[in-house]
JSON list of C-alpha atoms in Angstrom, two decimals:
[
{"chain": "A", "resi": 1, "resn": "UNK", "atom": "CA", "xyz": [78.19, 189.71, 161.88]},
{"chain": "A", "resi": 2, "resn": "UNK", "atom": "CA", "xyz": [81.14, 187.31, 161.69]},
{"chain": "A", "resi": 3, "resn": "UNK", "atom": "CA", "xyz": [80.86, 185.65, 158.11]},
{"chain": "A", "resi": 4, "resn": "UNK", "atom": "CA", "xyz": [84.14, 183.30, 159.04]},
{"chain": "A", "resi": 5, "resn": "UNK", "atom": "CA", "xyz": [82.23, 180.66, 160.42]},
{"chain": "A", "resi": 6, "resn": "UNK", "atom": "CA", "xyz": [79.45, 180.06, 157.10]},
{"chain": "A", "resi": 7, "resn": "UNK", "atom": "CA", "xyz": [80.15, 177.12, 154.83]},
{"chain": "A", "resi": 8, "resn": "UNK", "atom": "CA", "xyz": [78.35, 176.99, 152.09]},
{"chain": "A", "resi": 9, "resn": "UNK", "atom": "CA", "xyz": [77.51, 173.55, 150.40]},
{"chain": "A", "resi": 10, "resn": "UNK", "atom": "CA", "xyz": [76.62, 171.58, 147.27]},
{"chain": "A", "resi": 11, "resn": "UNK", "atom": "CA", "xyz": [76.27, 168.23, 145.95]},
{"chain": "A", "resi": 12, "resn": "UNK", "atom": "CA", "xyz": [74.92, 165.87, 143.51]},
{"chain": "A", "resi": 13, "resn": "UNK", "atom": "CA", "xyz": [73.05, 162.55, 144.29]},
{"chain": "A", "resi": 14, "resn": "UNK", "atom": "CA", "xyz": [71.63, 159.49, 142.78]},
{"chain": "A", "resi": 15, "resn": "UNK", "atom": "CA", "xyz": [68.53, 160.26, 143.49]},
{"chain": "A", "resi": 16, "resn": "UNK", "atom": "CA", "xyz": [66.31, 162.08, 145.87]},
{"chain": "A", "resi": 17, "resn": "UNK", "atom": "CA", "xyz": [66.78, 159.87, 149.31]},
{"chain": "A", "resi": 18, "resn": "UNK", "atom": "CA", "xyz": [69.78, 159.42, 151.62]},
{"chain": "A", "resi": 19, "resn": "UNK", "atom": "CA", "xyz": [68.35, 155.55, 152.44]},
{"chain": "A", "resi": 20, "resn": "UNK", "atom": "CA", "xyz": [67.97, 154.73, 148.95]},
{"chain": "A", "resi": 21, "resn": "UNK", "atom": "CA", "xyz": [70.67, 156.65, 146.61]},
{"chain": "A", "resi": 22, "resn": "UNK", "atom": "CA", "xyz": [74.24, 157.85, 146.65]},
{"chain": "A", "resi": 23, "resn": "UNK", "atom": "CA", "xyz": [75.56, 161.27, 147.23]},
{"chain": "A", "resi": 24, "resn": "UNK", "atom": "CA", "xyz": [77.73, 161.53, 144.54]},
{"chain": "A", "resi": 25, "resn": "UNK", "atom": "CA", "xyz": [79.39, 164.77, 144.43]},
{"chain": "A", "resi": 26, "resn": "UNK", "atom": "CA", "xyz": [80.10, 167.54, 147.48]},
{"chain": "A", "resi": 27, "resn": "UNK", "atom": "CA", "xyz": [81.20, 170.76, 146.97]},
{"chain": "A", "resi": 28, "resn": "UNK", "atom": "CA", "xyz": [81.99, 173.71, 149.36]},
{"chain": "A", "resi": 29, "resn": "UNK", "atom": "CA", "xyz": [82.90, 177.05, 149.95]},
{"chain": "A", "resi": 30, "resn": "UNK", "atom": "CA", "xyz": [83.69, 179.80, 152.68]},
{"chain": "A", "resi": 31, "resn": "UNK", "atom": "CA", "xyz": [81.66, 183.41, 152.00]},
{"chain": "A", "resi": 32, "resn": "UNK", "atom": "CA", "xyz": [85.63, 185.09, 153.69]},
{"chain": "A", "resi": 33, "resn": "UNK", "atom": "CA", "xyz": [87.74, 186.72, 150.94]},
{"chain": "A", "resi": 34, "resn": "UNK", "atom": "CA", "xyz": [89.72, 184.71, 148.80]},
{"chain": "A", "resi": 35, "resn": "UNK", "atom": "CA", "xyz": [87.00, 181.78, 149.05]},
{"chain": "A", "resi": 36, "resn": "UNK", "atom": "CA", "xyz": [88.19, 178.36, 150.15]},
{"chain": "A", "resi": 37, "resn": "UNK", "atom": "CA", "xyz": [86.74, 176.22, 148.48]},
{"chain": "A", "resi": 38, "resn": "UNK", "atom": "CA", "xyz": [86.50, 171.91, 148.82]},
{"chain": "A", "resi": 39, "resn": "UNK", "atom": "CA", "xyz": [85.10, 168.98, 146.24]},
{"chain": "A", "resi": 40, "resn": "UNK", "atom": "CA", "xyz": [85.62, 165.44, 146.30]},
{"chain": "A", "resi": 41, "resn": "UNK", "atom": "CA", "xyz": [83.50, 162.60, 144.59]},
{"chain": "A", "resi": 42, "resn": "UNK", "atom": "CA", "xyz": [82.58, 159.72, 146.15]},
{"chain": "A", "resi": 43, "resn": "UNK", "atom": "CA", "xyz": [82.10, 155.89, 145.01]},
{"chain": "A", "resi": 44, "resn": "UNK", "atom": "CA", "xyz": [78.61, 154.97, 144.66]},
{"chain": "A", "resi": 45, "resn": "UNK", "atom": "CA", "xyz": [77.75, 153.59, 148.41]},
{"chain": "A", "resi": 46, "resn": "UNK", "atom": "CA", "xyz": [74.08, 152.34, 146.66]},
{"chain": "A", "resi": 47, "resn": "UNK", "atom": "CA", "xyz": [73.65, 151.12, 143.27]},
{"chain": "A", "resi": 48, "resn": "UNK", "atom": "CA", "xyz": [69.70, 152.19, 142.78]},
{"chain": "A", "resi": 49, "resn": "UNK", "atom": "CA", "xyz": [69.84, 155.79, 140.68]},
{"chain": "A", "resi": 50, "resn": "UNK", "atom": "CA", "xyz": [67.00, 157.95, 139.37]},
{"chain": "A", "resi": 51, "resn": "UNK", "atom": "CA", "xyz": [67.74, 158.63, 135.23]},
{"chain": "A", "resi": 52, "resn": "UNK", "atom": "CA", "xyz": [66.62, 162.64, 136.05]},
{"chain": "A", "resi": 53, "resn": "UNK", "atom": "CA", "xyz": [69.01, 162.34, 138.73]},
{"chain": "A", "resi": 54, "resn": "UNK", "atom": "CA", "xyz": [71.40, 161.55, 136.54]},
{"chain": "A", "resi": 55, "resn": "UNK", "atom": "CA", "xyz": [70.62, 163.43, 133.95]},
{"chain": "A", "resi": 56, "resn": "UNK", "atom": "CA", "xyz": [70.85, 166.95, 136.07]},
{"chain": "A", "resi": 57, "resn": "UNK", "atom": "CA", "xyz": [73.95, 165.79, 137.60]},
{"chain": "A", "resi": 58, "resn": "UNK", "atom": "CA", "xyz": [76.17, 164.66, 134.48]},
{"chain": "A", "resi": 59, "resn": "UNK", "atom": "CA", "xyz": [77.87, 162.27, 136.78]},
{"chain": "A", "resi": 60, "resn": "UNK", "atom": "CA", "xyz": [78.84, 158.64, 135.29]},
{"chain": "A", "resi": 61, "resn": "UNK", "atom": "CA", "xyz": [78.08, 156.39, 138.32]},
{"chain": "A", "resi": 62, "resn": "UNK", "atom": "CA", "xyz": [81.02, 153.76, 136.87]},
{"chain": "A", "resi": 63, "resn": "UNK", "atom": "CA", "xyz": [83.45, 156.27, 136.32]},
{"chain": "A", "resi": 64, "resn": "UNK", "atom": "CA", "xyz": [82.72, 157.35, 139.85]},
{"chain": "A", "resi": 65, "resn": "UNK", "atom": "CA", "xyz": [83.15, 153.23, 140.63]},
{"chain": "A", "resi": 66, "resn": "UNK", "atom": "CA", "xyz": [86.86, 153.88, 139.13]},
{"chain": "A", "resi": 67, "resn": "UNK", "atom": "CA", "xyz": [87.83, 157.21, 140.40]},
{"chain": "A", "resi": 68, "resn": "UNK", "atom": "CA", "xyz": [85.90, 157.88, 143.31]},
{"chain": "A", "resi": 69, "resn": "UNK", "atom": "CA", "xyz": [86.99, 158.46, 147.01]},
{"chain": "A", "resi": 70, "resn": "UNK", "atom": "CA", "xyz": [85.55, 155.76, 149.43]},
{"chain": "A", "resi": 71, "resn": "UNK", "atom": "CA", "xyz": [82.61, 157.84, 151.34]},
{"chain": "A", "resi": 72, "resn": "UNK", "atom": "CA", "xyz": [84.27, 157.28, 155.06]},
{"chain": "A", "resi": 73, "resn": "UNK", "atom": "CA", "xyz": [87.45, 158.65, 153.64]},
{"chain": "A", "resi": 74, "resn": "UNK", "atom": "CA", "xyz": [85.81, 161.40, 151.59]},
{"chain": "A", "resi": 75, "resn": "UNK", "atom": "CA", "xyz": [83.88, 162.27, 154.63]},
{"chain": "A", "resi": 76, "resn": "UNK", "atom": "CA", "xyz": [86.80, 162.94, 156.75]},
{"chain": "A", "resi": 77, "resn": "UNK", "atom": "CA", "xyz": [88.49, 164.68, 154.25]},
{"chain": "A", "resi": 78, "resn": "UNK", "atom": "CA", "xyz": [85.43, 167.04, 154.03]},
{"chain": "A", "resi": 79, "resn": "UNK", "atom": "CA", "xyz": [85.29, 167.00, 158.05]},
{"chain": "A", "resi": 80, "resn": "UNK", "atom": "CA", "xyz": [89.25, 167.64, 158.20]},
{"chain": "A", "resi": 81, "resn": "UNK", "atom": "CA", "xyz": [88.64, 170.91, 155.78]},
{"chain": "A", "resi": 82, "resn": "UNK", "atom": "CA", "xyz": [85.92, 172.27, 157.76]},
{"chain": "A", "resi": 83, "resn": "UNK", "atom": "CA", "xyz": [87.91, 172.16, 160.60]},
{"chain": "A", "resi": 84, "resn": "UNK", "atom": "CA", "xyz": [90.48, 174.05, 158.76]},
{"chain": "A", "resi": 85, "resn": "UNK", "atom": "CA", "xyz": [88.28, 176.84, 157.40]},
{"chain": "A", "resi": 86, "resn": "UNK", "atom": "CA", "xyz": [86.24, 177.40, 160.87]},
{"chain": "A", "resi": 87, "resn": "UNK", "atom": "CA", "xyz": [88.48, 177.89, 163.71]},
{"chain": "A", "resi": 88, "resn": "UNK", "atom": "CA", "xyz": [87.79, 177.31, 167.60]},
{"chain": "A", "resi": 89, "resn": "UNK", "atom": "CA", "xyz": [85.97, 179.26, 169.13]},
{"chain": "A", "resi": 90, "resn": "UNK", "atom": "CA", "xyz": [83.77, 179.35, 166.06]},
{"chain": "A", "resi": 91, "resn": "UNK", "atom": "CA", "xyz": [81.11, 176.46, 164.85]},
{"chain": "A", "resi": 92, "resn": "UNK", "atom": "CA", "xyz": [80.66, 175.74, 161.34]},
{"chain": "A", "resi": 93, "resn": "UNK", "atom": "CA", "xyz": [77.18, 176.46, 159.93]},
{"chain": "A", "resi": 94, "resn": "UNK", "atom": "CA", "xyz": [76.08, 174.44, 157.16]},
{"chain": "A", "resi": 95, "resn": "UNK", "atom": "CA", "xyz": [74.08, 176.70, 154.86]},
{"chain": "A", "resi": 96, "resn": "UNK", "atom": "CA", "xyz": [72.73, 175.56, 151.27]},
{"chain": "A", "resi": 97, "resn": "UNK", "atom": "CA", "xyz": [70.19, 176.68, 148.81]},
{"chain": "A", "resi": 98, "resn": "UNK", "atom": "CA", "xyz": [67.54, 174.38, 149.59]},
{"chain": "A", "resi": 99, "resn": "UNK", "atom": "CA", "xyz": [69.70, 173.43, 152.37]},
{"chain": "A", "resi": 100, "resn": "UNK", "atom": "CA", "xyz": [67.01, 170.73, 153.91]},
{"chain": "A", "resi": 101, "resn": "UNK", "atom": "CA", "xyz": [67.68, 168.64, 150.91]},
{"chain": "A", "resi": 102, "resn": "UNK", "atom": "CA", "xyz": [71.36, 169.00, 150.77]},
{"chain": "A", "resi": 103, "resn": "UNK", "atom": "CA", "xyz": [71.12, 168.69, 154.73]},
{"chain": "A", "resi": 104, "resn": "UNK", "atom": "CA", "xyz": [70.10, 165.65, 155.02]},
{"chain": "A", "resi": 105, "resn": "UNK", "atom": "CA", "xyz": [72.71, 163.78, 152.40]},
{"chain": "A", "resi": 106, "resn": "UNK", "atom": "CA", "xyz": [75.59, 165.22, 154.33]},
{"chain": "A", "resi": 107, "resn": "UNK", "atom": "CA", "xyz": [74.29, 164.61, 158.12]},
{"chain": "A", "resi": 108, "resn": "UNK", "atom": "CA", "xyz": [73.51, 161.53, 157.33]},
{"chain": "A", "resi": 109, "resn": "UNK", "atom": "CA", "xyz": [76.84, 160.63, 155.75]},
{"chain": "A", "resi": 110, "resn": "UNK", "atom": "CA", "xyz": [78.58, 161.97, 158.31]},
{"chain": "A", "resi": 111, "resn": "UNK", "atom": "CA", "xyz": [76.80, 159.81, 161.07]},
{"chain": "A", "resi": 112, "resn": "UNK", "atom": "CA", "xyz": [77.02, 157.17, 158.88]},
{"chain": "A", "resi": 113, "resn": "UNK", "atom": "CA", "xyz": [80.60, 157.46, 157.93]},
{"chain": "A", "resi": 114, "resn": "UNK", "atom": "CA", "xyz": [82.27, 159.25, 160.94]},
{"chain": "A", "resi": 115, "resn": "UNK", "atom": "CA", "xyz": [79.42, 159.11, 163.90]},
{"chain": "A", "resi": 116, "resn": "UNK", "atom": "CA", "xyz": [79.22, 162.51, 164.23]},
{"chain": "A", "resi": 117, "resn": "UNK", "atom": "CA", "xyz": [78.55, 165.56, 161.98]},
{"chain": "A", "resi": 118, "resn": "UNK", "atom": "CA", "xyz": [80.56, 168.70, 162.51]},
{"chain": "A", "resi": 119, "resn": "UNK", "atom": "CA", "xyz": [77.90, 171.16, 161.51]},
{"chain": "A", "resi": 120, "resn": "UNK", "atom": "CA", "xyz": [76.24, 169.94, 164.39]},
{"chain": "A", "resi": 121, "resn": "UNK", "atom": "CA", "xyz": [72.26, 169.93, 164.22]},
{"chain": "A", "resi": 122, "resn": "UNK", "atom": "CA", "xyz": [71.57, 173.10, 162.19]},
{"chain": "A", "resi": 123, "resn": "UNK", "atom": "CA", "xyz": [71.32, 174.51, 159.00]},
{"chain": "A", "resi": 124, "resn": "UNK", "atom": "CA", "xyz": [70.37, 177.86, 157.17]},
{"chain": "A", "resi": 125, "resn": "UNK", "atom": "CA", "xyz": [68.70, 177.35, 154.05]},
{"chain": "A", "resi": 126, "resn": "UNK", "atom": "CA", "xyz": [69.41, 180.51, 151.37]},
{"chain": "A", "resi": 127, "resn": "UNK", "atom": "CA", "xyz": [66.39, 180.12, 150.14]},
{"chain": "A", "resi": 128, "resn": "UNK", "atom": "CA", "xyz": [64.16, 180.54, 153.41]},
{"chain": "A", "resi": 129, "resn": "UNK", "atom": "CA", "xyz": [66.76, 183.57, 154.59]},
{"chain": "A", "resi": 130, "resn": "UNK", "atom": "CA", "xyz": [66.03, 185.60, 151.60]},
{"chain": "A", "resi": 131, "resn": "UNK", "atom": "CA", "xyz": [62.04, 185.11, 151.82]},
{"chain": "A", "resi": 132, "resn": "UNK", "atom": "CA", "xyz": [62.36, 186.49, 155.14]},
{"chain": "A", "resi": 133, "resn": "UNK", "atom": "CA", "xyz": [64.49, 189.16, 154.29]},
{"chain": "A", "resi": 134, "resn": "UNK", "atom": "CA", "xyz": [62.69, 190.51, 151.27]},
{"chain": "A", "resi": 135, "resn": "UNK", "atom": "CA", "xyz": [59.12, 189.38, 152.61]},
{"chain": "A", "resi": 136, "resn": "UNK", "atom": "CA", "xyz": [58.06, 187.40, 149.44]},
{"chain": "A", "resi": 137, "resn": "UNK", "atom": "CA", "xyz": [56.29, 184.67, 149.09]},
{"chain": "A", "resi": 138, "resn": "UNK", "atom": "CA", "xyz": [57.83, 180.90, 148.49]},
{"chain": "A", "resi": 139, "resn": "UNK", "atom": "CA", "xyz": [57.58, 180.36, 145.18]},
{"chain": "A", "resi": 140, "resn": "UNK", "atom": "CA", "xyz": [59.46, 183.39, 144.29]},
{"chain": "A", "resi": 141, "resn": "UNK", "atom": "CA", "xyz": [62.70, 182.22, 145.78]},
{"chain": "A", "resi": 142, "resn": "UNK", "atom": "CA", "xyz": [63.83, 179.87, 143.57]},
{"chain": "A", "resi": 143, "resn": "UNK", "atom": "CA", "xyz": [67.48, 180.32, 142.28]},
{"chain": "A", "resi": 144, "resn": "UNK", "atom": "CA", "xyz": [66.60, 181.70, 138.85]},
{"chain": "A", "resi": 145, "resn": "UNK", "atom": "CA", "xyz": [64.18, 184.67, 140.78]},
{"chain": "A", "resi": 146, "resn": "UNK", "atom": "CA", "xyz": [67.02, 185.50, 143.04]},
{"chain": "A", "resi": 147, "resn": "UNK", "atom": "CA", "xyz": [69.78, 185.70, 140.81]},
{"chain": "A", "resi": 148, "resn": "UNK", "atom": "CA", "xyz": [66.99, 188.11, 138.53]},
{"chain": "A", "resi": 149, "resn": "UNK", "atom": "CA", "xyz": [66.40, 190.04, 141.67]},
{"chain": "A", "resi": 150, "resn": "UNK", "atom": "CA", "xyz": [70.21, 190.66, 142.39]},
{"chain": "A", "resi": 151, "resn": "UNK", "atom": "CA", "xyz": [71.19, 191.30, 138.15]},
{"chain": "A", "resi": 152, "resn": "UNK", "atom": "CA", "xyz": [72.79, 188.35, 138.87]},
{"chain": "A", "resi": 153, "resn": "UNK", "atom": "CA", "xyz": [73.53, 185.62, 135.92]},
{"chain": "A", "resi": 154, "resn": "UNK", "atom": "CA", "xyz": [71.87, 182.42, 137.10]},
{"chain": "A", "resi": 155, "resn": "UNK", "atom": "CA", "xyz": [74.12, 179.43, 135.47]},
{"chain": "A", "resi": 156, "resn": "UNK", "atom": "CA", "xyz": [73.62, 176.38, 138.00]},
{"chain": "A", "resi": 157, "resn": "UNK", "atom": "CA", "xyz": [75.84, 173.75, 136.26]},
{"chain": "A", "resi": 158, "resn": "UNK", "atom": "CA", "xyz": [74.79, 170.84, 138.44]},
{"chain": "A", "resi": 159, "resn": "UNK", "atom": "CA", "xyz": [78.57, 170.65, 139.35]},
{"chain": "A", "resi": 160, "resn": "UNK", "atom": "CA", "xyz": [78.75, 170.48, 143.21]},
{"chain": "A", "resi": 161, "resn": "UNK", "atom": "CA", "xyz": [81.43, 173.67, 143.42]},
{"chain": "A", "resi": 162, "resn": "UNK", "atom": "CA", "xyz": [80.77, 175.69, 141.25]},
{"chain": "A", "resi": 163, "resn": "UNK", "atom": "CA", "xyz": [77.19, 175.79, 142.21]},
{"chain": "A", "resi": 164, "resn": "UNK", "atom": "CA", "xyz": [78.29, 176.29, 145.75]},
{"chain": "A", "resi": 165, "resn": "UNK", "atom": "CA", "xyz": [80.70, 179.42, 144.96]},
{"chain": "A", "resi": 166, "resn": "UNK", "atom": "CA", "xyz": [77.42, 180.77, 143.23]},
{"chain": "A", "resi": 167, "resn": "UNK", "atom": "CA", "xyz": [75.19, 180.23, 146.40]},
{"chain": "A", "resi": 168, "resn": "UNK", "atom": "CA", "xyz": [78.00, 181.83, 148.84]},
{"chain": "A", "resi": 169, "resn": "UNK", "atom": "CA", "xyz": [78.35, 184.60, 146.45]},
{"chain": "A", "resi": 170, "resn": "UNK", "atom": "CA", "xyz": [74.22, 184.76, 147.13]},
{"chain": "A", "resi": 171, "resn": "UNK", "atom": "CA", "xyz": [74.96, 184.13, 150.56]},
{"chain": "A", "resi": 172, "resn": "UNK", "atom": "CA", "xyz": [76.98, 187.13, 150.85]},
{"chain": "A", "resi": 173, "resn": "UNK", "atom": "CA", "xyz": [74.87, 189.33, 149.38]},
{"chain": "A", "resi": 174, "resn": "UNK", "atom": "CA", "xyz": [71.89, 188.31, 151.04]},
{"chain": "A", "resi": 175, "resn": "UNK", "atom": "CA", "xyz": [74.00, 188.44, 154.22]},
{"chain": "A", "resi": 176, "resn": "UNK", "atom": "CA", "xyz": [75.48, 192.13, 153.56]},
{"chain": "A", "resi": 177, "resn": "UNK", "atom": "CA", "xyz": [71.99, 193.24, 153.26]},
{"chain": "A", "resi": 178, "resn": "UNK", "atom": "CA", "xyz": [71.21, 192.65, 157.00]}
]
């Protein structure tokens, strides 16, 4: 199984709806040894924000205002570094834990920012692999029962990367087992 061609990603939002709130935060990283790894944050394209949005995230939407990276320019950086990491003749697949909500932040800022999205139209979700893979049920595949499962520590910060290196490094482990 070639490995070179998963990116794993992350991010933080406003709130729980590409059409309504901002994605705030992307992080990302490569499951190939020594990880590469990617994070930008991005100015506030929508002002509306949920306060438990917020309040997981730990992001400070006018400091993001300040010292963000317009999201057209963050998305081609992001684009640019994919291309970097995953190499003709391979495609990039966008994987995530809970990938469909992740998903659809990124594919739509990508069609919104660049008109295309270089994952393509796919996605593997971590969560959904490792339910097939162990044959358990749904609700025992959140992040905490995983990490329990593997002796893993589970210490989601809510910060786009470094939740991202943990999900690759679940990735991986998930992905060794097949």
């Amino acid at each position: 199984m070639n490995k070179n061609n998963f990116i794993v990603v992350d991010i933080e939002t406003a709130g729980p709806s590409p059409h309504q709130y901002a994605m705030l935060s992307i992080g990302a990283s490569t499951i190939t040894n020594p990880k590469e790894t990617f994070y930008i944050e991005l100015v506030p394209d929508f002002s509306d924000f949920t306060k438990e949005a917020m309040k997981v995230n730990g992001l400070d939407i006018e400091k993001l205002e300040q010292t963000g990276v317009h999201p057209s320019q963050g998305m081609q950086e992001f684009a640019k570094w994919i291309s970097q990491v995953v190499q003709e003749p391979f495609q990039p697949i966008f994987t995530a834990f809970n990938a469909p909500f992740d998903w659809m932040f990124v594919n739509t800022y990508f069609h919104k920012y660049l008109g295309y999205n270089p994952f393509g139209h796919k996605a593997l979700d971590i969560k959904a692999l490792f339910m097939g893979v162990h044959k358990v049920d749904f609700p025992d595949t959140s992040h905490f029962k995983i990490c329990q499962f593997y002796g893993l520590e589970t210490n989601l910060s809510h910060h786009a990367l470094e939740d991202a290196i943990q999900e690759a490094q679940l990735l991986e482990i998930i992905l060794n087992e097949i």
